[in-house]
Coordinates of C-alpha atoms in Angstrom, one line a residue:
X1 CA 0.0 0.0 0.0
X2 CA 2.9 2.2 0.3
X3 CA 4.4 1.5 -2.9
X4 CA 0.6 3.0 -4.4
X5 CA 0.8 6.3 -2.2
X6 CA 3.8 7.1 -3.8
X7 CA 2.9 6.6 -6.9
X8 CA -0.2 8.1 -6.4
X9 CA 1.4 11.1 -5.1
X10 CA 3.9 11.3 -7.7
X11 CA 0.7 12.4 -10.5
X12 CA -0.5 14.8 -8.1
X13 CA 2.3 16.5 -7.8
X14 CA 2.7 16.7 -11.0
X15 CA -0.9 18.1 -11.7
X16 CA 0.2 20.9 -8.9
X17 CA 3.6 21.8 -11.4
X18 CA 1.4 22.2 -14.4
X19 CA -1.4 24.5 -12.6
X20 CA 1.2 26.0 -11.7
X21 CA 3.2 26.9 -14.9
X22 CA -0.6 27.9 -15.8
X23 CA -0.7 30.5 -13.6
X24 CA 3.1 32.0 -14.6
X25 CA 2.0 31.6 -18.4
X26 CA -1.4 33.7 -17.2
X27 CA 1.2 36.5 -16.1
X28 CA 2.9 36.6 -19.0
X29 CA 0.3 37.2 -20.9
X30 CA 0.5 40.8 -20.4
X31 CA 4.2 41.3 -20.9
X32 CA 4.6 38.4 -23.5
X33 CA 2.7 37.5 -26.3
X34 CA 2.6 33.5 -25.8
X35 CA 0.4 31.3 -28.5
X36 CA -1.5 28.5 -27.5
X37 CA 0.7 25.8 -29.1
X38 CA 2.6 26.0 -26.3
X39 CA 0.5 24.7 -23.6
X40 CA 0.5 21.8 -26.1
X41 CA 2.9 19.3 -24.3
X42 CA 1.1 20.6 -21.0
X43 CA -2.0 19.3 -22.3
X44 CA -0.3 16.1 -23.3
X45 CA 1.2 15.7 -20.1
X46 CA -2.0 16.5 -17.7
X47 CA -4.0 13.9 -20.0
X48 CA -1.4 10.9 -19.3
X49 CA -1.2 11.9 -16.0
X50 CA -5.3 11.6 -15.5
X51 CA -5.2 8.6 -17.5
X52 CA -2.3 7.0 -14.6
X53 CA -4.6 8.0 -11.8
X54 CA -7.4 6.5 -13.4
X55 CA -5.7 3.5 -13.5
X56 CA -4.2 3.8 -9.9
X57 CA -8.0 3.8 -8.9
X58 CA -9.1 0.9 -10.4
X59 CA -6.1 -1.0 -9.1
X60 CA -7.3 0.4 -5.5
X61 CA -11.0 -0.5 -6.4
X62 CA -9.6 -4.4 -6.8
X63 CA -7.7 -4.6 -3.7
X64 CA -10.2 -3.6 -1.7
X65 CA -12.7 -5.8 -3.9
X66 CA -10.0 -8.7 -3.0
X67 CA -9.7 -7.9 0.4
X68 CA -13.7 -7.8 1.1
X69 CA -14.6 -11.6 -1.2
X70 CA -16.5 -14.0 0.5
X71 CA -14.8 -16.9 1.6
X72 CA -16.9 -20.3 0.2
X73 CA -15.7 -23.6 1.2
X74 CA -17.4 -26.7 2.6
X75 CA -17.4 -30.4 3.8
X76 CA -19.7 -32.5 4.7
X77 CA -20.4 -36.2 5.6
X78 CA -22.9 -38.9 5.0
X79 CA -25.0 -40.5 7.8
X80 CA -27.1 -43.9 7.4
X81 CA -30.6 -44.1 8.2
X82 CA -30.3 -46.6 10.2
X83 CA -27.2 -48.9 11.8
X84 CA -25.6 -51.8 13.1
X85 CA -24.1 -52.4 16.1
X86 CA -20.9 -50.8 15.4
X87 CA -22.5 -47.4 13.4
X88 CA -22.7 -49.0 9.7
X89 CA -25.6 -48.8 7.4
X90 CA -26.6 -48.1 3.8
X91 CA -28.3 -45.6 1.8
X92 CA -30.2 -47.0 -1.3
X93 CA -30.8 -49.2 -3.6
X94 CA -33.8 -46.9 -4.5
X95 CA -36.2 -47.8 -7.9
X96 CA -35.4 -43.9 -9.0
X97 CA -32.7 -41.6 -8.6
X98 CA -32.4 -39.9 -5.5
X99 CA -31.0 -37.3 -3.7
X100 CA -28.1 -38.1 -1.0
X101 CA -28.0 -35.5 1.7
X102 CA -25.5 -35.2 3.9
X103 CA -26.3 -34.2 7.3
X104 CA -23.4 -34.0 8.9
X105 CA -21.3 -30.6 8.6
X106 CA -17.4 -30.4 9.1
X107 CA -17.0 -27.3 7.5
X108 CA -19.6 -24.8 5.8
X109 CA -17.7 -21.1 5.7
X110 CA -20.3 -18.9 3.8
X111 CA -23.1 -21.5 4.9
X112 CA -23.7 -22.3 1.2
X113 CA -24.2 -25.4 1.7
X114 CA -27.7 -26.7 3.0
X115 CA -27.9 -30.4 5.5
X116 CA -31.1 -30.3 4.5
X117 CA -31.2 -30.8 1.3
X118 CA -28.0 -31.6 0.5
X119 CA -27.2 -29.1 -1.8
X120 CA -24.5 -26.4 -2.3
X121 CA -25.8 -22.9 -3.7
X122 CA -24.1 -20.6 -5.4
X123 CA -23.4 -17.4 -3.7
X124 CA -21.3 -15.7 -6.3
X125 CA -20.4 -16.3 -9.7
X126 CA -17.0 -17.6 -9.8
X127 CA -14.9 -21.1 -10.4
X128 CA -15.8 -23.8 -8.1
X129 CA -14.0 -27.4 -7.1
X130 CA -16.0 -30.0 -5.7
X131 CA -14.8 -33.4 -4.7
X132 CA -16.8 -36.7 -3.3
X133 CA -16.0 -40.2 -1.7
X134 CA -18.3 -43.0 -1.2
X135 CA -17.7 -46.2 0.9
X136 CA -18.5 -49.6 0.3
X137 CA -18.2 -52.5 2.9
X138 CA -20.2 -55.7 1.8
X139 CA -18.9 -57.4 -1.2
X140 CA -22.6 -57.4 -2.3
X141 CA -22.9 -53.7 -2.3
X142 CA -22.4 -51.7 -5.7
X143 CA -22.0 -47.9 -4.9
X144 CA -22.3 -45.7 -7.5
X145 CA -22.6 -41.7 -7.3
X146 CA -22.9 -39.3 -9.6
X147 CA -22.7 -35.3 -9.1
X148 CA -24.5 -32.9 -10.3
X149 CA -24.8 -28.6 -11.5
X150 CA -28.9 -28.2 -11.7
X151 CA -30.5 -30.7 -13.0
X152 CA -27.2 -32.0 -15.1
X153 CA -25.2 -35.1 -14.5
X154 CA -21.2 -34.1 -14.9
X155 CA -19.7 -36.6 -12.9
X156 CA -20.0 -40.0 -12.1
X157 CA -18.5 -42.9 -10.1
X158 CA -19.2 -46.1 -9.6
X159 CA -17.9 -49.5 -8.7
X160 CA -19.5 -53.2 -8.9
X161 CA -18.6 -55.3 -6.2
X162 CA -17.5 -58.5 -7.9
X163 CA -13.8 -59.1 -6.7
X164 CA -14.9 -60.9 -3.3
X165 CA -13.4 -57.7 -1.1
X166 CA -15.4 -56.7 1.6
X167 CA -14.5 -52.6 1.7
X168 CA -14.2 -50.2 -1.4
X169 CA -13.8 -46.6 -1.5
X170 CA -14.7 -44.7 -5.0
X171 CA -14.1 -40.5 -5.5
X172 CA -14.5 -38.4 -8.4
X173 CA -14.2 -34.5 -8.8
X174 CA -14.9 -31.7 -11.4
X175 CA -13.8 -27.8 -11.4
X176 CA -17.1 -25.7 -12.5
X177 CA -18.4 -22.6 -13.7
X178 CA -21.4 -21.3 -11.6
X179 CA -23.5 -18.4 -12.0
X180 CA -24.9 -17.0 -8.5
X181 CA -27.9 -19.1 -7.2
X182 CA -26.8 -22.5 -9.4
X183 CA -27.0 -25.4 -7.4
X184 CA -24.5 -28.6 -6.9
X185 CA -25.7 -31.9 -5.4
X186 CA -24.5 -35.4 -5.1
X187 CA -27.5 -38.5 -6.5
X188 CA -27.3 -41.8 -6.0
X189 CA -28.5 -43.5 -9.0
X190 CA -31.5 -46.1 -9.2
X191 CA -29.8 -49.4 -8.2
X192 CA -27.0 -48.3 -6.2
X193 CA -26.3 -48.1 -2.8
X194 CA -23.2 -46.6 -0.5
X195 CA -22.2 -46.8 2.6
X196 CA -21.9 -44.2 5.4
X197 CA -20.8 -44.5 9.5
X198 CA -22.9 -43.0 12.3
X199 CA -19.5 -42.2 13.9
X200 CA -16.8 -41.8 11.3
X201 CA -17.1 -39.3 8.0
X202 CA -16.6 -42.2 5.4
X203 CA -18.7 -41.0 2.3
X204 CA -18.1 -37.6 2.1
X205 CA -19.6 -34.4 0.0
X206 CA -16.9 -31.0 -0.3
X207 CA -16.1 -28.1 -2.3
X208 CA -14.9 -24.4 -2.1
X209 CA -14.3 -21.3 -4.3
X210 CA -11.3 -20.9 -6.4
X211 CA -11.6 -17.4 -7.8
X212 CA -14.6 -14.9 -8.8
X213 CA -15.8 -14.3 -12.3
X214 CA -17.8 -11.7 -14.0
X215 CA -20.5 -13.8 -15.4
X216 CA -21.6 -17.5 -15.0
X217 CA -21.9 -20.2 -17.3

């Protein structure tokens, strides 16, 4: 910030020099006969000196603008409607496509994201990364589990269980470009199932801002 009052300083004093040599050529007038092409490199001068303030300003504008963004970033981990005896149950299979909401909040700076429904909301436009785990731990269960930006599948994972191994973990991720108020949520697809600890954060929903952006996609 220093480094900026000088050189903000530097064009006003400037702008002081030329006002002044204003006022001498004023006094001259009456003594000298002066024509007006000699103001020209004044002229020149004051105009990039306006134009390097004007720049100095928006360069303050973005600072501050950087200085003031809302932090976004959150995590989030499945719980299973109902357990065994050591905290272990499943979510799903379902007959249709449903949506897996994870109740369970490690982290939600911005409070974007909603236990409730499961879904992350745009605050701002800007470039997001998500990222999501799912656990398996019967050999007969096939997870699968796909995110999604609206209503729009963009990533998928999914594993069949047919190696004889009791415990399998599966993750996927995507980088995205949201416009404010676009939503992100994770569906389990018809025929799957996945696995989630009353006690331990095993399948596991998270994402966070990267940068802003003007406009959305």
């Amino acid at each position: 910030m220093k480094t900026m009052m000088k050189k903000t300083m530097l064009p006003l004093q400037l702008i002081v020099i030329v006002c002044l040599s204003y006022g001498q050529a004023d006094d001259s007038t009456n003594k000298h006969s002066i024509s007006d092409s000699s103001f020209g490199p004044f002229f020149t001068l004051f105009s990039g000196l306006s134009a390097e303030v004007g720049n100095l300003r928006r360069e303050v504008e973005d600072l501050r603008k950087s200085r003031n963004s809302v932090g976004v970033a959150f995590s989030a981990a499945l719980r299973p409607p109902t357990q065994d005896n050591q905290g272990y149950g499943n979510t799903g299979p379902f007959q249709a496509d449903t949506n897996l909401v994870h109740t369970h909040v490690i982290t939600n700076v911005g409070n974007a994201f909603s236990p409730r429904t499961g879904a992350f909301t745009a605050p701002v436009n800007g470039v997001y990364y998500f990222t999501f785990t799912s656990y398996a731990w019967k050999k007969e269960d096939n997870i699968g589990v796909a995110l999604y930006k609206n209503n729009e599948e963009v990533a998928l994972v999914y594993e069949y269980q047919d190696k004889g191994d009791n415990e399998d973990f599966a993750s996927n991720g995507a980088t995205l470009q949201l416009a404010k108020g676009d939503t992100v949520s994770l569906v389990l697809p018809s025929g799957f199932q996945v696995t989630s600890n009353a006690f331990r954060n095993l399948s596991t929903f998270s994402g966070f801002l990267l940068f802003h952006v003007e406009g959305g996609q």
